[in-house]
Structures are given as structure tokens and as C-alpha cells.
Amino acid sequence: MTAENQSWNVGLYNQNASFVSEYGQEVLEWLAPKSGERILDVGCGEGTLALIMSECKAHVVGIDASEDMVEAAKKKGVEAYVMDAAALSYKQAFDAVFSNATLHWVKPPEKAVEGIFNALKDGGRFVAEFGGKGNVETIQTALIESVSKRDKDGKELNPWYFPSPDEYKNLLEAQGFSVEKCELFIRPTPLKTGIEGWLRTFANPFLSSFSEQEAKDIITEVIVQVRPILWNQDMGWFADYVRLRVKAIKG
């Protein structure tokens, strides 16, 4: 995982974001890893999905920008390296590239797509899911407004890239991919530790330039603002997730 000013704490991530790898297992059905394949997991995190792919007797290599995540993955037995997804150095080394909940953190997106394309063998496949157009829009709007009231440019601090299907399809095709599927779907996601847990885990780029008290005040403001939309009696707290799922082939 990447993004300037975003730090990843393995314990905090497991506490507040275990749903990420749980939902990621659905994306593996699009990948359908096979025995003997070499697969690159871009943004492998602590290696949960890499291990599942390895159960298919594939040789999985994970990369992540977070040293803590890579160390956690290695402890699970995953071959993992610290590497920025916008600076992949592999050349025709993999039968498939997989990525879950990572590419919305990577800017410029063209660099990630170029690196993924170069890492694949001819005919290799790229399967990914990440935030698409409209993802966490309610949370994002509240964060930008709250931060901007404190003489910071909330839009400038925004670390995320949430493309539409057409936008991302065009990006892939410009690189030379043949896009088989590119789908946007809404997935309201329950948050066991509420909006505060989500913000503490994912919103560091907005909060890191403030004191702890100021960050607490921003979190409180965001909670108040989003509660009418992102809380109900049946679900409790949830995030307004919109995901983009894609499968493309290197021509």
C-alpha cells in the first residue's frame, strides 16, 4: 500500500479494516490462480490474500510500500518486498498481477499501470479491485470541509484516486491492455469500530499535519456530519464504498 503521509499500523489495520481482505477473496474468483503460475500481489498488506493464492500452488510475490506490512507478510511465510506500486521494476516476470484495495492510493495512476504492464508476460492477466468514482464520497466531503476550515487545502491533502470505469478502461487501453471487464458497483460496508476507527486507519493524510487535539476535533466534526447518512439502526455505522473491479490482458 502506498500514499504520501499515510502510515500503516498492522494492529490498527486488523482491528478496523479486516473487511478489506474478506471482500478481496471475491476478486480472487476473477483471477482464478493456477498451479505453477507466478503472480505479483501489488499492495499485499500483511499477506492474507497472497497466502490464499499460494494454496493453489502458485508462486506469489507480494510488494507493499509499508515496511510494517511487509514484515507481517513475511512472518506468515509470504515472499514480500518493500516497493512502491508507482515504481515497479519487474520485466515480463509474472503470469498475472493481482491487486486489492490498493490502486486508489497510487498516484500518478499511469505509473502503476505502466509498471503492471511491464511486469506481465505477454498474454498475462491483470485483476484488481479498488475505490471507484463516488467511493467514500460522504466521508471525503466531510473531511475536506473540516480540514479546509483550519487553513489547510483539503483537496490538496486528498490522497485518493477514484476513477470511473471509462476513465480507467481508457488508461489501461492506452498502455496496451485489452480490457475484458471493468465494472463499478456500490458496496455499503459495515464498520465494526465505527467511523472513528475508519478515519484513524485511512485518513492520516488529512490528519497528520494537525496536533492530536485538532485531529480529534476533525474526527468529531466528521462523525457528526456523516451520521445522518452513514448510520442506521439496522447496520450501525457503514462506509459508502463504491468499488471498481477490472480484468485486463496484456496483448
JSON list of C-alpha atoms in Angstrom, two decimals:
[
{"chain": "A", "resi": 1, "resn": "MET", "atom": "CA", "xyz": [0.00, 0.00, 0.00]},
{"chain": "A", "resi": 2, "resn": "THR", "atom": "CA", "xyz": [1.19, 3.47, -0.70]},
{"chain": "A", "resi": 3, "resn": "ALA", "atom": "CA", "xyz": [0.30, 7.19, -0.48]},
{"chain": "A", "resi": 4, "resn": "GLU", "atom": "CA", "xyz": [2.33, 10.04, 0.91]},
{"chain": "A", "resi": 5, "resn": "ASN", "atom": "CA", "xyz": [1.69, 10.74, 4.63]},
{"chain": "A", "resi": 6, "resn": "GLN", "atom": "CA", "xyz": [-0.32, 7.51, 5.05]},
{"chain": "A", "resi": 7, "resn": "SER", "atom": "CA", "xyz": [1.17, 5.22, 7.66]},
{"chain": "A", "resi": 8, "resn": "TRP", "atom": "CA", "xyz": [0.03, 1.65, 8.22]},
{"chain": "A", "resi": 9, "resn": "ASN", "atom": "CA", "xyz": [-0.15, 0.06, 11.66]},
{"chain": "A", "resi": 10, "resn": "VAL", "atom": "CA", "xyz": [-0.75, -3.68, 11.37]},
{"chain": "A", "resi": 11, "resn": "GLY", "atom": "CA", "xyz": [-2.64, -3.96, 14.66]},
{"chain": "A", "resi": 12, "resn": "LEU", "atom": "CA", "xyz": [-4.84, -0.94, 13.93]},
{"chain": "A", "resi": 13, "resn": "TYR", "atom": "CA", "xyz": [-5.48, -2.23, 10.42]},
{"chain": "A", "resi": 14, "resn": "ASN", "atom": "CA", "xyz": [-6.57, -5.65, 11.68]},
{"chain": "A", "resi": 15, "resn": "GLN", "atom": "CA", "xyz": [-8.82, -4.05, 14.27]},
{"chain": "A", "resi": 16, "resn": "ASN", "atom": "CA", "xyz": [-10.53, -1.56, 11.97]},
{"chain": "A", "resi": 17, "resn": "ALA", "atom": "CA", "xyz": [-10.21, -2.94, 8.44]},
{"chain": "A", "resi": 18, "resn": "SER", "atom": "CA", "xyz": [-10.39, -6.74, 8.48]},
{"chain": "A", "resi": 19, "resn": "PHE", "atom": "CA", "xyz": [-13.17, -6.43, 5.90]},
{"chain": "A", "resi": 20, "resn": "VAL", "atom": "CA", "xyz": [-10.61, -5.47, 3.24]},
{"chain": "A", "resi": 21, "resn": "SER", "atom": "CA", "xyz": [-9.13, -8.96, 2.84]},
{"chain": "A", "resi": 22, "resn": "GLU", "atom": "CA", "xyz": [-12.53, -10.60, 3.43]},
{"chain": "A", "resi": 23, "resn": "TYR", "atom": "CA", "xyz": [-14.05, -8.80, 0.45]},
{"chain": "A", "resi": 24, "resn": "GLY", "atom": "CA", "xyz": [-10.84, -9.31, -1.51]},
{"chain": "A", "resi": 25, "resn": "GLN", "atom": "CA", "xyz": [-11.49, -13.04, -1.66]},
{"chain": "A", "resi": 26, "resn": "GLU", "atom": "CA", "xyz": [-14.32, -12.32, -4.12]},
{"chain": "A", "resi": 27, "resn": "VAL", "atom": "CA", "xyz": [-11.83, -10.70, -6.50]},
{"chain": "A", "resi": 28, "resn": "LEU", "atom": "CA", "xyz": [-9.72, -13.86, -6.50]},
{"chain": "A", "resi": 29, "resn": "GLU", "atom": "CA", "xyz": [-12.53, -15.59, -8.39]},
{"chain": "A", "resi": 30, "resn": "TRP", "atom": "CA", "xyz": [-11.80, -13.27, -11.32]},
{"chain": "A", "resi": 31, "resn": "LEU", "atom": "CA", "xyz": [-8.10, -14.09, -11.07]},
{"chain": "A", "resi": 32, "resn": "ALA", "atom": "CA", "xyz": [-8.55, -17.88, -10.77]},
{"chain": "A", "resi": 33, "resn": "PRO", "atom": "CA", "xyz": [-4.89, -18.56, -9.84]},
{"chain": "A", "resi": 34, "resn": "LYS", "atom": "CA", "xyz": [-3.41, -21.75, -11.24]},
{"chain": "A", "resi": 35, "resn": "SER", "atom": "CA", "xyz": [-0.73, -24.15, -10.09]},
{"chain": "A", "resi": 36, "resn": "GLY", "atom": "CA", "xyz": [2.75, -23.16, -11.23]},
{"chain": "A", "resi": 37, "resn": "GLU", "atom": "CA", "xyz": [1.87, -19.57, -12.11]},
{"chain": "A", "resi": 38, "resn": "ARG", "atom": "CA", "xyz": [3.97, -16.63, -10.94]},
{"chain": "A", "resi": 39, "resn": "ILE", "atom": "CA", "xyz": [1.65, -13.98, -9.50]},
{"chain": "A", "resi": 40, "resn": "LEU", "atom": "CA", "xyz": [2.51, -10.48, -8.28]},
{"chain": "A", "resi": 41, "resn": "ASP", "atom": "CA", "xyz": [0.33, -9.14, -5.46]},
{"chain": "A", "resi": 42, "resn": "VAL", "atom": "CA", "xyz": [0.51, -5.33, -5.62]},
{"chain": "A", "resi": 43, "resn": "GLY", "atom": "CA", "xyz": [-0.24, -3.88, -2.19]},
{"chain": "A", "resi": 44, "resn": "CYS", "atom": "CA", "xyz": [-0.12, -7.24, -0.46]},
{"chain": "A", "resi": 45, "resn": "GLY", "atom": "CA", "xyz": [-0.57, -5.81, 3.02]},
{"chain": "A", "resi": 46, "resn": "GLU", "atom": "CA", "xyz": [0.04, -8.47, 5.66]},
{"chain": "A", "resi": 47, "resn": "GLY", "atom": "CA", "xyz": [-0.26, -11.23, 3.06]},
{"chain": "A", "resi": 48, "resn": "THR", "atom": "CA", "xyz": [-3.69, -12.71, 3.73]},
{"chain": "A", "resi": 49, "resn": "LEU", "atom": "CA", "xyz": [-4.73, -12.95, 0.08]},
{"chain": "A", "resi": 50, "resn": "ALA", "atom": "CA", "xyz": [-1.22, -13.92, -1.06]},
{"chain": "A", "resi": 51, "resn": "LEU", "atom": "CA", "xyz": [-1.46, -16.96, 1.20]},
{"chain": "A", "resi": 52, "resn": "ILE", "atom": "CA", "xyz": [-4.81, -17.94, -0.30]},
{"chain": "A", "resi": 53, "resn": "MET", "atom": "CA", "xyz": [-3.32, -17.71, -3.80]},
{"chain": "A", "resi": 54, "resn": "SER", "atom": "CA", "xyz": [-0.37, -19.82, -2.67]},
{"chain": "A", "resi": 55, "resn": "GLU", "atom": "CA", "xyz": [-2.78, -22.58, -1.65]},
{"chain": "A", "resi": 56, "resn": "CYS", "atom": "CA", "xyz": [-3.43, -23.04, -5.39]},
{"chain": "A", "resi": 57, "resn": "LYS", "atom": "CA", "xyz": [0.28, -23.90, -5.74]},
{"chain": "A", "resi": 58, "resn": "ALA", "atom": "CA", "xyz": [1.01, -20.58, -7.43]},
{"chain": "A", "resi": 59, "resn": "HIS", "atom": "CA", "xyz": [4.30, -18.80, -6.70]},
{"chain": "A", "resi": 60, "resn": "VAL", "atom": "CA", "xyz": [3.17, -15.49, -5.22]},
{"chain": "A", "resi": 61, "resn": "VAL", "atom": "CA", "xyz": [5.38, -12.43, -4.72]},
{"chain": "A", "resi": 62, "resn": "GLY", "atom": "CA", "xyz": [3.95, -9.58, -2.67]},
{"chain": "A", "resi": 63, "resn": "ILE", "atom": "CA", "xyz": [5.01, -5.94, -2.72]},
{"chain": "A", "resi": 64, "resn": "ASP", "atom": "CA", "xyz": [3.89, -3.15, -0.44]},
{"chain": "A", "resi": 65, "resn": "ALA", "atom": "CA", "xyz": [5.13, 0.35, 0.36]},
{"chain": "A", "resi": 66, "resn": "SER", "atom": "CA", "xyz": [4.74, -0.28, 4.10]},
{"chain": "A", "resi": 67, "resn": "GLU", "atom": "CA", "xyz": [7.70, -1.91, 5.84]},
{"chain": "A", "resi": 68, "resn": "ASP", "atom": "CA", "xyz": [5.44, -2.97, 8.72]},
{"chain": "A", "resi": 69, "resn": "MET", "atom": "CA", "xyz": [3.01, -4.71, 6.37]},
{"chain": "A", "resi": 70, "resn": "VAL", "atom": "CA", "xyz": [5.83, -6.46, 4.52]},
{"chain": "A", "resi": 71, "resn": "GLU", "atom": "CA", "xyz": [7.32, -7.71, 7.79]},
{"chain": "A", "resi": 72, "resn": "ALA", "atom": "CA", "xyz": [3.90, -9.04, 8.83]},
{"chain": "A", "resi": 73, "resn": "ALA", "atom": "CA", "xyz": [3.55, -10.80, 5.47]},
{"chain": "A", "resi": 74, "resn": "LYS", "atom": "CA", "xyz": [7.00, -12.35, 5.79]},
{"chain": "A", "resi": 75, "resn": "LYS", "atom": "CA", "xyz": [6.11, -13.70, 9.23]},
{"chain": "A", "resi": 76, "resn": "LYS", "atom": "CA", "xyz": [3.24, -15.56, 7.56]},
{"chain": "A", "resi": 77, "resn": "GLY", "atom": "CA", "xyz": [5.66, -17.10, 5.07]},
{"chain": "A", "resi": 78, "resn": "VAL", "atom": "CA", "xyz": [4.90, -14.80, 2.14]},
{"chain": "A", "resi": 79, "resn": "GLU", "atom": "CA", "xyz": [7.72, -13.74, -0.18]},
{"chain": "A", "resi": 80, "resn": "ALA", "atom": "CA", "xyz": [7.29, -9.98, 0.14]},
{"chain": "A", "resi": 81, "resn": "TYR", "atom": "CA", "xyz": [9.30, -6.85, -0.62]},
{"chain": "A", "resi": 82, "resn": "VAL", "atom": "CA", "xyz": [9.06, -3.15, 0.17]},
{"chain": "A", "resi": 83, "resn": "MET", "atom": "CA", "xyz": [8.26, -1.44, -3.13]},
{"chain": "A", "resi": 84, "resn": "ASP", "atom": "CA", "xyz": [6.16, 1.47, -4.32]},
{"chain": "A", "resi": 85, "resn": "ALA", "atom": "CA", "xyz": [3.38, 0.44, -6.71]},
{"chain": "A", "resi": 86, "resn": "ALA", "atom": "CA", "xyz": [4.20, 3.52, -8.80]},
{"chain": "A", "resi": 87, "resn": "ALA", "atom": "CA", "xyz": [7.78, 2.31, -9.25]},
{"chain": "A", "resi": 88, "resn": "LEU", "atom": "CA", "xyz": [7.58, -1.39, -10.12]},
{"chain": "A", "resi": 89, "resn": "SER", "atom": "CA", "xyz": [10.83, -2.70, -11.58]},
{"chain": "A", "resi": 90, "resn": "TYR", "atom": "CA", "xyz": [9.80, -6.13, -12.90]},
{"chain": "A", "resi": 91, "resn": "LYS", "atom": "CA", "xyz": [10.04, -7.01, -16.61]},
{"chain": "A", "resi": 92, "resn": "GLN", "atom": "CA", "xyz": [7.88, -9.80, -18.09]},
{"chain": "A", "resi": 93, "resn": "ALA", "atom": "CA", "xyz": [8.23, -11.75, -14.85]},
{"chain": "A", "resi": 94, "resn": "PHE", "atom": "CA", "xyz": [4.65, -12.75, -13.99]},
{"chain": "A", "resi": 95, "resn": "ASP", "atom": "CA", "xyz": [1.73, -14.68, -15.44]},
{"chain": "A", "resi": 96, "resn": "ALA", "atom": "CA", "xyz": [-0.70, -12.50, -13.50]},
{"chain": "A", "resi": 97, "resn": "VAL", "atom": "CA", "xyz": [-0.81, -9.33, -11.43]},
{"chain": "A", "resi": 98, "resn": "PHE", "atom": "CA", "xyz": [-3.38, -9.02, -8.65]},
{"chain": "A", "resi": 99, "resn": "SER", "atom": "CA", "xyz": [-4.26, -6.00, -6.53]},
{"chain": "A", "resi": 100, "resn": "ASN", "atom": "CA", "xyz": [-6.95, -5.45, -3.90]},
{"chain": "A", "resi": 101, "resn": "ALA", "atom": "CA", "xyz": [-7.81, -2.12, -2.23]},
{"chain": "A", "resi": 102, "resn": "THR", "atom": "CA", "xyz": [-4.51, -0.51, -3.18]},
{"chain": "A", "resi": 103, "resn": "LEU", "atom": "CA", "xyz": [-4.55, 1.30, -6.51]},
{"chain": "A", "resi": 104, "resn": "HIS", "atom": "CA", "xyz": [-6.73, 4.18, -5.30]},
{"chain": "A", "resi": 105, "resn": "TRP", "atom": "CA", "xyz": [-3.72, 5.15, -3.14]},
{"chain": "A", "resi": 106, "resn": "VAL", "atom": "CA", "xyz": [-1.28, 5.27, -6.07]},
{"chain": "A", "resi": 107, "resn": "LYS", "atom": "CA", "xyz": [-0.56, 8.48, -7.94]},
{"chain": "A", "resi": 108, "resn": "PRO", "atom": "CA", "xyz": [0.07, 9.06, -10.74]},
{"chain": "A", "resi": 109, "resn": "PRO", "atom": "CA", "xyz": [-2.08, 6.07, -11.80]},
{"chain": "A", "resi": 110, "resn": "GLU", "atom": "CA", "xyz": [-0.31, 5.93, -15.16]},
{"chain": "A", "resi": 111, "resn": "LYS", "atom": "CA", "xyz": [2.90, 4.86, -13.42]},
{"chain": "A", "resi": 112, "resn": "ALA", "atom": "CA", "xyz": [1.19, 1.96, -11.68]},
{"chain": "A", "resi": 113, "resn": "VAL", "atom": "CA", "xyz": [-0.45, 0.78, -14.90]},
{"chain": "A", "resi": 114, "resn": "GLU", "atom": "CA", "xyz": [2.85, 1.03, -16.79]},
{"chain": "A", "resi": 115, "resn": "GLY", "atom": "CA", "xyz": [4.68, -0.97, -14.12]},
{"chain": "A", "resi": 116, "resn": "ILE", "atom": "CA", "xyz": [1.97, -3.64, -14.02]},
{"chain": "A", "resi": 117, "resn": "PHE", "atom": "CA", "xyz": [2.00, -3.95, -17.82]},
{"chain": "A", "resi": 118, "resn": "ASN", "atom": "CA", "xyz": [5.79, -4.31, -17.87]},
{"chain": "A", "resi": 119, "resn": "ALA", "atom": "CA", "xyz": [5.73, -6.88, -15.06]},
{"chain": "A", "resi": 120, "resn": "LEU", "atom": "CA", "xyz": [3.41, -9.18, -17.01]},
{"chain": "A", "resi": 121, "resn": "LYS", "atom": "CA", "xyz": [4.43, -11.75, -19.57]},
{"chain": "A", "resi": 122, "resn": "ASP", "atom": "CA", "xyz": [2.71, -11.46, -22.96]},
{"chain": "A", "resi": 123, "resn": "GLY", "atom": "CA", "xyz": [-0.83, -12.74, -22.55]},
{"chain": "A", "resi": 124, "resn": "GLY", "atom": "CA", "xyz": [-0.67, -12.25, -18.79]},
{"chain": "A", "resi": 125, "resn": "ARG", "atom": "CA", "xyz": [-3.71, -11.01, -16.90]},
{"chain": "A", "resi": 126, "resn": "PHE", "atom": "CA", "xyz": [-4.27, -8.13, -14.53]},
{"chain": "A", "resi": 127, "resn": "VAL", "atom": "CA", "xyz": [-7.10, -8.37, -11.99]},
{"chain": "A", "resi": 128, "resn": "ALA", "atom": "CA", "xyz": [-7.79, -5.65, -9.45]},
{"chain": "A", "resi": 129, "resn": "GLU", "atom": "CA", "xyz": [-10.39, -4.07, -7.24]},
{"chain": "A", "resi": 130, "resn": "PHE", "atom": "CA", "xyz": [-10.12, -0.63, -5.66]},
{"chain": "A", "resi": 131, "resn": "GLY", "atom": "CA", "xyz": [-12.13, 2.50, -4.97]},
{"chain": "A", "resi": 132, "resn": "GLY", "atom": "CA", "xyz": [-14.06, 3.82, -7.95]},
{"chain": "A", "resi": 133, "resn": "LYS", "atom": "CA", "xyz": [-15.91, 7.02, -8.74]},
{"chain": "A", "resi": 134, "resn": "GLY", "atom": "CA", "xyz": [-18.09, 8.01, -5.76]},
{"chain": "A", "resi": 135, "resn": "ASN", "atom": "CA", "xyz": [-16.18, 5.90, -3.23]},
{"chain": "A", "resi": 136, "resn": "VAL", "atom": "CA", "xyz": [-16.48, 7.20, 0.36]},
{"chain": "A", "resi": 137, "resn": "GLU", "atom": "CA", "xyz": [-17.86, 10.43, -1.09]},
{"chain": "A", "resi": 138, "resn": "THR", "atom": "CA", "xyz": [-19.73, 11.37, 2.10]},
{"chain": "A", "resi": 139, "resn": "ILE", "atom": "CA", "xyz": [-16.65, 10.83, 4.28]},
{"chain": "A", "resi": 140, "resn": "GLN", "atom": "CA", "xyz": [-14.34, 12.53, 1.80]},
{"chain": "A", "resi": 141, "resn": "THR", "atom": "CA", "xyz": [-16.56, 15.62, 1.53]},
{"chain": "A", "resi": 142, "resn": "ALA", "atom": "CA", "xyz": [-16.79, 15.96, 5.31]},
{"chain": "A", "resi": 143, "resn": "LEU", "atom": "CA", "xyz": [-13.02, 15.57, 5.72]},
{"chain": "A", "resi": 144, "resn": "ILE", "atom": "CA", "xyz": [-12.23, 18.18, 3.09]},
{"chain": "A", "resi": 145, "resn": "GLU", "atom": "CA", "xyz": [-14.69, 20.64, 4.63]},
{"chain": "A", "resi": 146, "resn": "SER", "atom": "CA", "xyz": [-13.41, 20.14, 8.17]},
{"chain": "A", "resi": 147, "resn": "VAL", "atom": "CA", "xyz": [-9.74, 20.39, 7.20]},
{"chain": "A", "resi": 148, "resn": "SER", "atom": "CA", "xyz": [-10.34, 23.41, 4.97]},
{"chain": "A", "resi": 149, "resn": "LYS", "atom": "CA", "xyz": [-11.83, 25.34, 7.90]},
{"chain": "A", "resi": 150, "resn": "ARG", "atom": "CA", "xyz": [-8.42, 25.12, 9.55]},
{"chain": "A", "resi": 151, "resn": "ASP", "atom": "CA", "xyz": [-6.46, 26.90, 6.82]},
{"chain": "A", "resi": 152, "resn": "LYS", "atom": "CA", "xyz": [-5.43, 23.72, 5.02]},
{"chain": "A", "resi": 153, "resn": "ASP", "atom": "CA", "xyz": [-6.31, 22.84, 1.44]},
{"chain": "A", "resi": 154, "resn": "GLY", "atom": "CA", "xyz": [-8.41, 19.73, 1.95]},
{"chain": "A", "resi": 155, "resn": "LYS", "atom": "CA", "xyz": [-8.48, 18.92, -1.75]},
{"chain": "A", "resi": 156, "resn": "GLU", "atom": "CA", "xyz": [-4.70, 19.17, -1.91]},
{"chain": "A", "resi": 157, "resn": "LEU", "atom": "CA", "xyz": [-4.37, 16.77, 1.04]},
{"chain": "A", "resi": 158, "resn": "ASN", "atom": "CA", "xyz": [-6.74, 14.24, -0.54]},
{"chain": "A", "resi": 159, "resn": "PRO", "atom": "CA", "xyz": [-4.61, 11.15, -1.31]},
{"chain": "A", "resi": 160, "resn": "TRP", "atom": "CA", "xyz": [-7.17, 9.15, -3.27]},
{"chain": "A", "resi": 161, "resn": "TYR", "atom": "CA", "xyz": [-7.76, 8.37, -6.94]},
{"chain": "A", "resi": 162, "resn": "PHE", "atom": "CA", "xyz": [-11.28, 7.11, -7.66]},
{"chain": "A", "resi": 163, "resn": "PRO", "atom": "CA", "xyz": [-11.77, 6.72, -11.43]},
{"chain": "A", "resi": 164, "resn": "SER", "atom": "CA", "xyz": [-14.89, 5.90, -13.42]},
{"chain": "A", "resi": 165, "resn": "PRO", "atom": "CA", "xyz": [-14.94, 2.67, -15.46]},
{"chain": "A", "resi": 166, "resn": "ASP", "atom": "CA", "xyz": [-14.45, 4.58, -18.71]},
{"chain": "A", "resi": 167, "resn": "GLU", "atom": "CA", "xyz": [-11.58, 6.59, -17.28]},
{"chain": "A", "resi": 168, "resn": "TYR", "atom": "CA", "xyz": [-9.71, 3.52, -16.08]},
{"chain": "A", "resi": 169, "resn": "LYS", "atom": "CA", "xyz": [-10.52, 1.47, -19.17]},
{"chain": "A", "resi": 170, "resn": "ASN", "atom": "CA", "xyz": [-9.04, 4.23, -21.33]},
{"chain": "A", "resi": 171, "resn": "LEU", "atom": "CA", "xyz": [-5.94, 4.33, -19.14]},
{"chain": "A", "resi": 172, "resn": "LEU", "atom": "CA", "xyz": [-5.42, 0.58, -19.49]},
{"chain": "A", "resi": 173, "resn": "GLU", "atom": "CA", "xyz": [-6.01, 0.56, -23.23]},
{"chain": "A", "resi": 174, "resn": "ALA", "atom": "CA", "xyz": [-3.60, 3.46, -23.73]},
{"chain": "A", "resi": 175, "resn": "GLN", "atom": "CA", "xyz": [-0.92, 1.30, -22.10]},
{"chain": "A", "resi": 176, "resn": "GLY", "atom": "CA", "xyz": [-1.69, -1.64, -24.39]},
{"chain": "A", "resi": 177, "resn": "PHE", "atom": "CA", "xyz": [-4.06, -3.76, -22.31]},
{"chain": "A", "resi": 178, "resn": "SER", "atom": "CA", "xyz": [-7.14, -5.47, -23.72]},
{"chain": "A", "resi": 179, "resn": "VAL", "atom": "CA", "xyz": [-9.87, -4.89, -21.12]},
{"chain": "A", "resi": 180, "resn": "GLU", "atom": "CA", "xyz": [-12.20, -7.86, -20.63]},
{"chain": "A", "resi": 181, "resn": "LYS", "atom": "CA", "xyz": [-14.25, -6.46, -17.74]},
{"chain": "A", "resi": 182, "resn": "CYS", "atom": "CA", "xyz": [-14.39, -3.14, -15.91]},
{"chain": "A", "resi": 183, "resn": "GLU", "atom": "CA", "xyz": [-17.31, -2.83, -13.50]},
{"chain": "A", "resi": 184, "resn": "LEU", "atom": "CA", "xyz": [-18.37, -0.25, -10.91]},
{"chain": "A", "resi": 185, "resn": "PHE", "atom": "CA", "xyz": [-20.63, -1.33, -8.05]},
{"chain": "A", "resi": 186, "resn": "ILE", "atom": "CA", "xyz": [-21.94, 0.04, -4.77]},
{"chain": "A", "resi": 187, "resn": "ARG", "atom": "CA", "xyz": [-20.99, -1.86, -1.61]},
{"chain": "A", "resi": 188, "resn": "PRO", "atom": "CA", "xyz": [-22.08, -0.27, 1.69]},
{"chain": "A", "resi": 189, "resn": "THR", "atom": "CA", "xyz": [-19.54, -1.69, 4.12]},
{"chain": "A", "resi": 190, "resn": "PRO", "atom": "CA", "xyz": [-20.28, -2.20, 7.84]},
{"chain": "A", "resi": 191, "resn": "LEU", "atom": "CA", "xyz": [-17.67, -0.68, 10.16]},
{"chain": "A", "resi": 192, "resn": "LYS", "atom": "CA", "xyz": [-17.26, -2.65, 13.39]},
{"chain": "A", "resi": 193, "resn": "THR", "atom": "CA", "xyz": [-15.29, 0.17, 15.01]},
{"chain": "A", "resi": 194, "resn": "GLY", "atom": "CA", "xyz": [-17.36, 2.97, 13.51]},
{"chain": "A", "resi": 195, "resn": "ILE", "atom": "CA", "xyz": [-16.31, 5.99, 11.50]},
{"chain": "A", "resi": 196, "resn": "GLU", "atom": "CA", "xyz": [-13.65, 6.92, 14.05]},
{"chain": "A", "resi": 197, "resn": "GLY", "atom": "CA", "xyz": [-11.87, 3.59, 13.56]},
{"chain": "A", "resi": 198, "resn": "TRP", "atom": "CA", "xyz": [-12.03, 4.06, 9.79]},
{"chain": "A", "resi": 199, "resn": "LEU", "atom": "CA", "xyz": [-10.63, 7.59, 9.99]},
{"chain": "A", "resi": 200, "resn": "ARG", "atom": "CA", "xyz": [-7.84, 6.55, 12.34]},
{"chain": "A", "resi": 201, "resn": "THR", "atom": "CA", "xyz": [-6.85, 3.84, 9.87]},
{"chain": "A", "resi": 202, "resn": "PHE", "atom": "CA", "xyz": [-7.26, 5.51, 6.48]},
{"chain": "A", "resi": 203, "resn": "ALA", "atom": "CA", "xyz": [-7.37, 9.32, 6.86]},
{"chain": "A", "resi": 204, "resn": "ASN", "atom": "CA", "xyz": [-3.85, 10.04, 8.08]},
{"chain": "A", "resi": 205, "resn": "PRO", "atom": "CA", "xyz": [-3.03, 12.21, 5.02]},
{"chain": "A", "resi": 206, "resn": "PHE", "atom": "CA", "xyz": [-5.76, 14.60, 6.17]},
{"chain": "A", "resi": 207, "resn": "LEU", "atom": "CA", "xyz": [-4.90, 14.45, 9.88]},
{"chain": "A", "resi": 208, "resn": "SER", "atom": "CA", "xyz": [-1.11, 14.16, 10.10]},
{"chain": "A", "resi": 209, "resn": "SER", "atom": "CA", "xyz": [-0.38, 17.89, 9.81]},
{"chain": "A", "resi": 210, "resn": "PHE", "atom": "CA", "xyz": [-2.55, 18.70, 12.84]},
{"chain": "A", "resi": 211, "resn": "SER", "atom": "CA", "xyz": [-1.98, 18.28, 16.57]},
{"chain": "A", "resi": 212, "resn": "GLU", "atom": "CA", "xyz": [-3.60, 15.31, 18.28]},
{"chain": "A", "resi": 213, "resn": "GLN", "atom": "CA", "xyz": [-6.31, 17.55, 19.72]},
{"chain": "A", "resi": 214, "resn": "GLU", "atom": "CA", "xyz": [-7.02, 19.16, 16.35]},
{"chain": "A", "resi": 215, "resn": "ALA", "atom": "CA", "xyz": [-7.19, 15.72, 14.75]},
{"chain": "A", "resi": 216, "resn": "LYS", "atom": "CA", "xyz": [-9.68, 14.61, 17.42]},
{"chain": "A", "resi": 217, "resn": "ASP", "atom": "CA", "xyz": [-11.78, 17.71, 16.73]},
{"chain": "A", "resi": 218, "resn": "ILE", "atom": "CA", "xyz": [-11.77, 16.98, 12.99]},
{"chain": "A", "resi": 219, "resn": "ILE", "atom": "CA", "xyz": [-12.81, 13.37, 13.61]},
{"chain": "A", "resi": 220, "resn": "THR", "atom": "CA", "xyz": [-15.65, 14.53, 15.87]},
{"chain": "A", "resi": 221, "resn": "GLU", "atom": "CA", "xyz": [-16.86, 17.01, 13.25]},
{"chain": "A", "resi": 222, "resn": "VAL", "atom": "CA", "xyz": [-16.78, 14.38, 10.52]},
{"chain": "A", "resi": 223, "resn": "ILE", "atom": "CA", "xyz": [-18.72, 11.90, 12.67]},
{"chain": "A", "resi": 224, "resn": "VAL", "atom": "CA", "xyz": [-21.44, 14.48, 13.36]},
{"chain": "A", "resi": 225, "resn": "GLN", "atom": "CA", "xyz": [-21.66, 15.45, 9.69]},
{"chain": "A", "resi": 226, "resn": "VAL", "atom": "CA", "xyz": [-21.85, 11.93, 8.23]},
{"chain": "A", "resi": 227, "resn": "ARG", "atom": "CA", "xyz": [-24.02, 10.29, 10.89]},
{"chain": "A", "resi": 228, "resn": "PRO", "atom": "CA", "xyz": [-27.38, 11.10, 9.20]},
{"chain": "A", "resi": 229, "resn": "ILE", "atom": "CA", "xyz": [-26.18, 9.29, 6.06]},
{"chain": "A", "resi": 230, "resn": "LEU", "atom": "CA", "xyz": [-23.80, 6.58, 7.28]},
{"chain": "A", "resi": 231, "resn": "TRP", "atom": "CA", "xyz": [-25.54, 5.24, 10.37]},
{"chain": "A", "resi": 232, "resn": "ASN", "atom": "CA", "xyz": [-28.82, 3.43, 10.76]},
{"chain": "A", "resi": 233, "resn": "GLN", "atom": "CA", "xyz": [-30.39, 1.16, 13.34]},
{"chain": "A", "resi": 234, "resn": "ASP", "atom": "CA", "xyz": [-30.11, -1.97, 11.21]},
{"chain": "A", "resi": 235, "resn": "MET", "atom": "CA", "xyz": [-26.48, -1.69, 10.05]},
{"chain": "A", "resi": 236, "resn": "GLY", "atom": "CA", "xyz": [-24.97, 0.65, 12.59]},
{"chain": "A", "resi": 237, "resn": "TRP", "atom": "CA", "xyz": [-22.05, 2.54, 11.07]},
{"chain": "A", "resi": 238, "resn": "PHE", "atom": "CA", "xyz": [-21.07, 1.82, 7.47]},
{"chain": "A", "resi": 239, "resn": "ALA", "atom": "CA", "xyz": [-18.87, 3.35, 4.78]},
{"chain": "A", "resi": 240, "resn": "ASP", "atom": "CA", "xyz": [-20.29, 4.43, 1.43]},
{"chain": "A", "resi": 241, "resn": "TYR", "atom": "CA", "xyz": [-17.99, 2.23, -0.63]},
{"chain": "A", "resi": 242, "resn": "VAL", "atom": "CA", "xyz": [-18.11, 2.17, -4.42]},
{"chain": "A", "resi": 243, "resn": "ARG", "atom": "CA", "xyz": [-15.67, -0.29, -5.96]},
{"chain": "A", "resi": 244, "resn": "LEU", "atom": "CA", "xyz": [-14.14, -0.67, -9.38]},
{"chain": "A", "resi": 245, "resn": "ARG", "atom": "CA", "xyz": [-13.26, -4.22, -10.42]},
{"chain": "A", "resi": 246, "resn": "VAL", "atom": "CA", "xyz": [-11.25, -4.89, -13.56]},
{"chain": "A", "resi": 247, "resn": "LYS", "atom": "CA", "xyz": [-9.75, -7.71, -15.59]},
{"chain": "A", "resi": 248, "resn": "ALA", "atom": "CA", "xyz": [-7.38, -6.96, -18.47]},
{"chain": "A", "resi": 249, "resn": "ILE", "atom": "CA", "xyz": [-4.96, -8.92, -20.64]},
{"chain": "A", "resi": 250, "resn": "LYS", "atom": "CA", "xyz": [-1.54, -7.85, -21.86]},
{"chain": "A", "resi": 251, "resn": "GLY", "atom": "CA", "xyz": [-1.83, -8.07, -25.63]}
]
